[in-house]
Coordinates of C-alpha atoms in Angstrom, one line a residue:
M2 CA 11.6 -22.6 -2.2
E3 CA 7.9 -21.9 -2.5
Q4 CA 7.7 -20.5 1.0
Y5 CA 10.3 -17.9 0.2
Q6 CA 8.6 -17.1 -3.1
D7 CA 5.2 -16.7 -1.5
L8 CA 6.5 -14.5 1.4
L9 CA 8.2 -12.2 -1.0
L10 CA 5.2 -12.0 -3.3
K11 CA 2.9 -11.0 -0.4
K12 CA 5.2 -8.0 0.3
S13 CA 5.0 -7.0 -3.3
L14 CA 1.2 -7.1 -3.9
P15 CA -0.9 -5.7 -5.4
L16 CA 0.4 -6.8 -8.8
S17 CA -1.1 -7.6 -12.2
E18 CA -1.8 -11.3 -12.9
Q19 CA 0.7 -11.3 -15.8
V20 CA 3.6 -10.1 -13.5
V21 CA 2.7 -12.7 -10.8
E22 CA 2.7 -15.5 -13.5
A23 CA 6.1 -14.3 -14.8
Y24 CA 7.5 -14.2 -11.2
Y25 CA 6.6 -17.9 -10.7
R26 CA 7.7 -18.9 -14.2
Y27 CA 11.2 -17.6 -13.7
P28 CA 12.2 -17.8 -10.0
R29 CA 14.7 -15.2 -8.9
H30 CA 17.1 -17.7 -7.2
L31 CA 17.9 -19.3 -10.6
F32 CA 19.5 -16.0 -11.6
V33 CA 21.7 -15.7 -8.5
P34 CA 23.1 -19.2 -7.9
E35 CA 25.9 -17.8 -5.8
Y36 CA 23.4 -16.8 -3.1
T37 CA 21.4 -19.0 -0.8
L38 CA 17.6 -19.4 -1.3
Q39 CA 16.9 -17.2 1.7
E40 CA 19.2 -14.4 0.3
A41 CA 17.7 -14.7 -3.1
Y42 CA 14.2 -14.0 -1.8
E43 CA 15.1 -11.2 0.6
D44 CA 13.5 -8.0 -0.6
A45 CA 16.9 -6.3 -1.3
P46 CA 19.3 -5.8 -4.2
L47 CA 22.2 -8.2 -4.5
L48 CA 25.7 -7.6 -5.9
L49 CA 26.6 -9.5 -9.1
Y50 CA 29.8 -7.8 -10.2
K51 CA 32.2 -5.1 -9.0
K52 CA 35.4 -4.0 -10.5
G53 CA 36.6 -0.4 -10.3
A54 CA 33.7 1.8 -11.4
F55 CA 31.8 -1.0 -12.9
V56 CA 29.1 -2.4 -10.7
S57 CA 26.2 -4.7 -11.5
T58 CA 23.4 -5.7 -9.2
I59 CA 20.1 -7.5 -9.3
S60 CA 17.5 -5.0 -8.1
Q61 CA 15.1 -5.2 -5.1
P62 CA 12.5 -7.8 -6.3
S63 CA 9.4 -6.0 -5.1
F64 CA 10.6 -2.9 -7.0
V65 CA 11.4 -4.9 -10.1
M66 CA 7.8 -6.2 -10.2
R67 CA 6.3 -2.8 -9.5
I68 CA 8.3 -1.3 -12.4
L69 CA 7.0 -4.1 -14.7
D70 CA 3.5 -3.2 -13.8
M71 CA 4.1 0.4 -14.6
L72 CA 5.4 -0.5 -18.1
Q73 CA 2.0 -2.1 -19.0
L74 CA 3.7 -4.8 -21.1
A75 CA 1.5 -6.8 -23.4
P76 CA 1.8 -9.8 -25.7
G77 CA 3.6 -8.9 -28.9
H78 CA 5.5 -5.9 -27.5
K79 CA 9.1 -5.3 -28.4
V80 CA 11.2 -4.0 -25.5
F81 CA 14.6 -2.4 -25.2
E82 CA 16.3 -2.8 -21.9
L83 CA 19.4 -0.9 -20.9
G84 CA 21.4 -3.1 -18.5
A85 CA 20.8 -6.9 -18.6
G86 CA 22.5 -7.6 -15.3
S87 CA 21.5 -11.1 -14.1
G88 CA 18.9 -11.5 -16.9
W89 CA 16.1 -11.9 -14.4
N90 CA 14.2 -8.8 -15.6
T91 CA 14.8 -9.8 -19.2
A92 CA 13.3 -13.2 -18.6
L93 CA 10.2 -11.8 -16.8
M94 CA 9.6 -9.4 -19.6
S95 CA 10.1 -12.1 -22.2
Y96 CA 7.4 -14.2 -20.6
I97 CA 4.9 -11.3 -20.5
V98 CA 5.5 -10.2 -24.2
G99 CA 5.2 -13.9 -25.3
P100 CA 6.5 -15.6 -28.4
Q101 CA 5.3 -12.9 -30.7
G102 CA 7.2 -10.3 -28.7
K103 CA 10.9 -9.6 -28.2
V104 CA 13.2 -8.2 -25.5
V105 CA 16.5 -6.7 -26.6
S106 CA 18.9 -6.1 -23.7
S107 CA 22.3 -4.3 -23.6
E108 CA 25.1 -5.0 -21.1
I109 CA 28.3 -3.0 -21.0
I110 CA 30.2 -5.5 -18.8
P111 CA 31.3 -8.5 -20.9
E112 CA 31.4 -11.0 -18.0
V113 CA 27.9 -10.0 -16.9
A114 CA 26.6 -10.2 -20.4
D115 CA 28.0 -13.7 -20.9
R116 CA 26.5 -14.7 -17.5
A117 CA 23.0 -13.4 -18.5
R118 CA 23.1 -15.1 -21.9
G119 CA 24.1 -18.4 -20.4
I120 CA 21.2 -18.4 -17.9
L121 CA 18.7 -17.4 -20.6
D122 CA 20.0 -20.1 -23.0
R123 CA 19.7 -22.7 -20.3
M124 CA 16.1 -21.7 -19.8
R125 CA 15.5 -21.9 -23.5
I126 CA 14.2 -18.3 -23.7
T127 CA 14.3 -17.6 -27.5
N128 CA 12.5 -14.2 -27.6
A129 CA 15.2 -12.3 -25.7
K130 CA 18.6 -11.1 -27.0
V131 CA 21.5 -9.8 -24.8
F132 CA 24.2 -7.9 -26.6
T133 CA 27.5 -6.6 -25.2
G134 CA 27.8 -2.9 -25.8
D135 CA 26.9 0.6 -25.0
G136 CA 23.2 0.6 -24.4
F137 CA 23.1 4.4 -24.3
E138 CA 23.0 4.3 -28.0
G139 CA 19.9 2.0 -28.0
Y140 CA 19.7 -0.7 -30.7
E141 CA 18.5 0.7 -34.0
Q142 CA 18.5 -2.6 -35.8
E143 CA 15.4 -3.7 -33.8
A144 CA 13.7 -0.2 -33.5
P145 CA 11.1 1.0 -33.0
Y146 CA 10.2 -0.3 -29.5
D147 CA 6.8 -0.4 -27.7
R148 CA 8.6 -0.1 -24.4
I149 CA 12.0 0.9 -23.1
I150 CA 13.4 0.3 -19.6
F151 CA 16.5 1.5 -17.8
T152 CA 18.0 -0.6 -15.0
A153 CA 20.8 2.0 -14.4
G154 CA 20.6 5.7 -13.8
S155 CA 21.8 8.8 -15.8
A156 CA 21.6 12.5 -15.4
E157 CA 21.3 12.8 -19.2
M158 CA 18.2 11.6 -21.1
P159 CA 19.7 9.8 -24.2
D160 CA 18.0 11.3 -27.3
K161 CA 19.0 8.3 -29.4
I162 CA 17.1 5.9 -27.3
F163 CA 14.0 8.1 -27.0
A164 CA 14.0 8.4 -30.8
Q165 CA 13.7 4.6 -31.0
L166 CA 10.5 4.6 -28.9
K167 CA 7.2 4.3 -30.8
E168 CA 4.7 7.1 -30.6
D169 CA 2.5 6.6 -27.4
G170 CA 5.1 4.1 -26.2
L171 CA 6.3 4.0 -22.6
M172 CA 9.8 4.4 -21.1
V173 CA 11.0 3.8 -17.6
F174 CA 14.0 6.1 -17.1
V175 CA 16.2 6.5 -14.0
R176 CA 17.2 10.1 -13.6
K177 CA 20.3 10.8 -11.5
Q178 CA 20.2 14.1 -9.6
E179 CA 23.0 15.9 -7.8
R180 CA 22.6 15.9 -4.0
K181 CA 19.1 14.3 -4.4
A182 CA 17.6 10.8 -4.6
D183 CA 17.4 9.2 -8.0
M184 CA 14.0 9.4 -9.6
L185 CA 12.4 6.6 -11.6
Q186 CA 10.2 8.2 -14.2
L187 CA 7.5 6.7 -16.3
I188 CA 7.6 8.6 -19.6
K189 CA 5.1 8.5 -22.5
K190 CA 6.1 9.6 -26.0
S191 CA 3.4 12.0 -27.0
H192 CA 3.6 13.8 -30.3
G193 CA 7.4 13.1 -30.2
E194 CA 7.8 14.8 -26.8
Q195 CA 8.4 13.4 -23.3
Q196 CA 5.4 13.3 -21.0
I197 CA 6.2 12.3 -17.5
L198 CA 3.3 10.2 -16.1
N199 CA 4.9 9.2 -12.7
S200 CA 8.0 9.7 -10.6
I201 CA 9.2 7.6 -7.7
P202 CA 12.4 8.1 -5.6
C203 CA 14.8 5.2 -6.0
S204 CA 18.5 4.2 -6.0
F205 CA 20.2 2.6 -9.0
V206 CA 23.8 2.1 -10.1
T207 CA 25.0 4.6 -12.7
V208 CA 25.1 3.9 -16.4
N209 CA 28.6 3.1 -17.7
R210 CA 29.5 4.1 -21.3
E211 CA 31.7 2.3 -23.8
S212 CA 34.3 5.0 -23.7
E213 CA 34.8 4.4 -20.0
S214 CA 35.1 0.7 -20.6
R215 CA 37.9 1.3 -23.1
L216 CA 39.7 3.6 -20.7
Q217 CA 39.6 1.1 -18.0
D218 CA 40.9 -1.7 -20.2
G219 CA 43.7 0.6 -21.4
T220 CA 42.6 0.4 -25.1
P221 CA 42.4 3.5 -27.3

């Protein structure tokens, strides 16, 4: 296992010490048990769930760690994550923010949310919460947040989520663009307004909303 971890990490450097520590504390393969060790440590996304328009993946690991560096997480931070997926990113962030911090993660697909909760529970991670629901609304019960991260893309910036970010807080937002590559944007909340600090081309699945889930299930 260590050889696969080390090879992947070398491809991902340079990284902050806290991200490297989190990477070794919560190995990626534990979050994708249906894949082989070699597959788990390939620098590529892996499919977790696909049913109709509903798709969940675990993202390319080097990109995950790069994003965590961009977020500048610190002990004690409270983080909102849209899209729990495998729970790997949730676990990495929970390690960095420490016992005084907290990660609140949403997941629209019930089967994927149950899977993530099960893995986090087995690892005895107590400072992370995964709820099943529409993450596009944020989670006001725990607001405000020091950091917010999207793991799925949207053409629309959700005002409700941005309103839950603290002043001077950072958000990683994945902006979907018609006929163009997705853009991962690092946004700072400055005097209540969005200040884009960095933009990187990327490719992410699209955010699914609760209304779409109801339609697919045939419920009103």
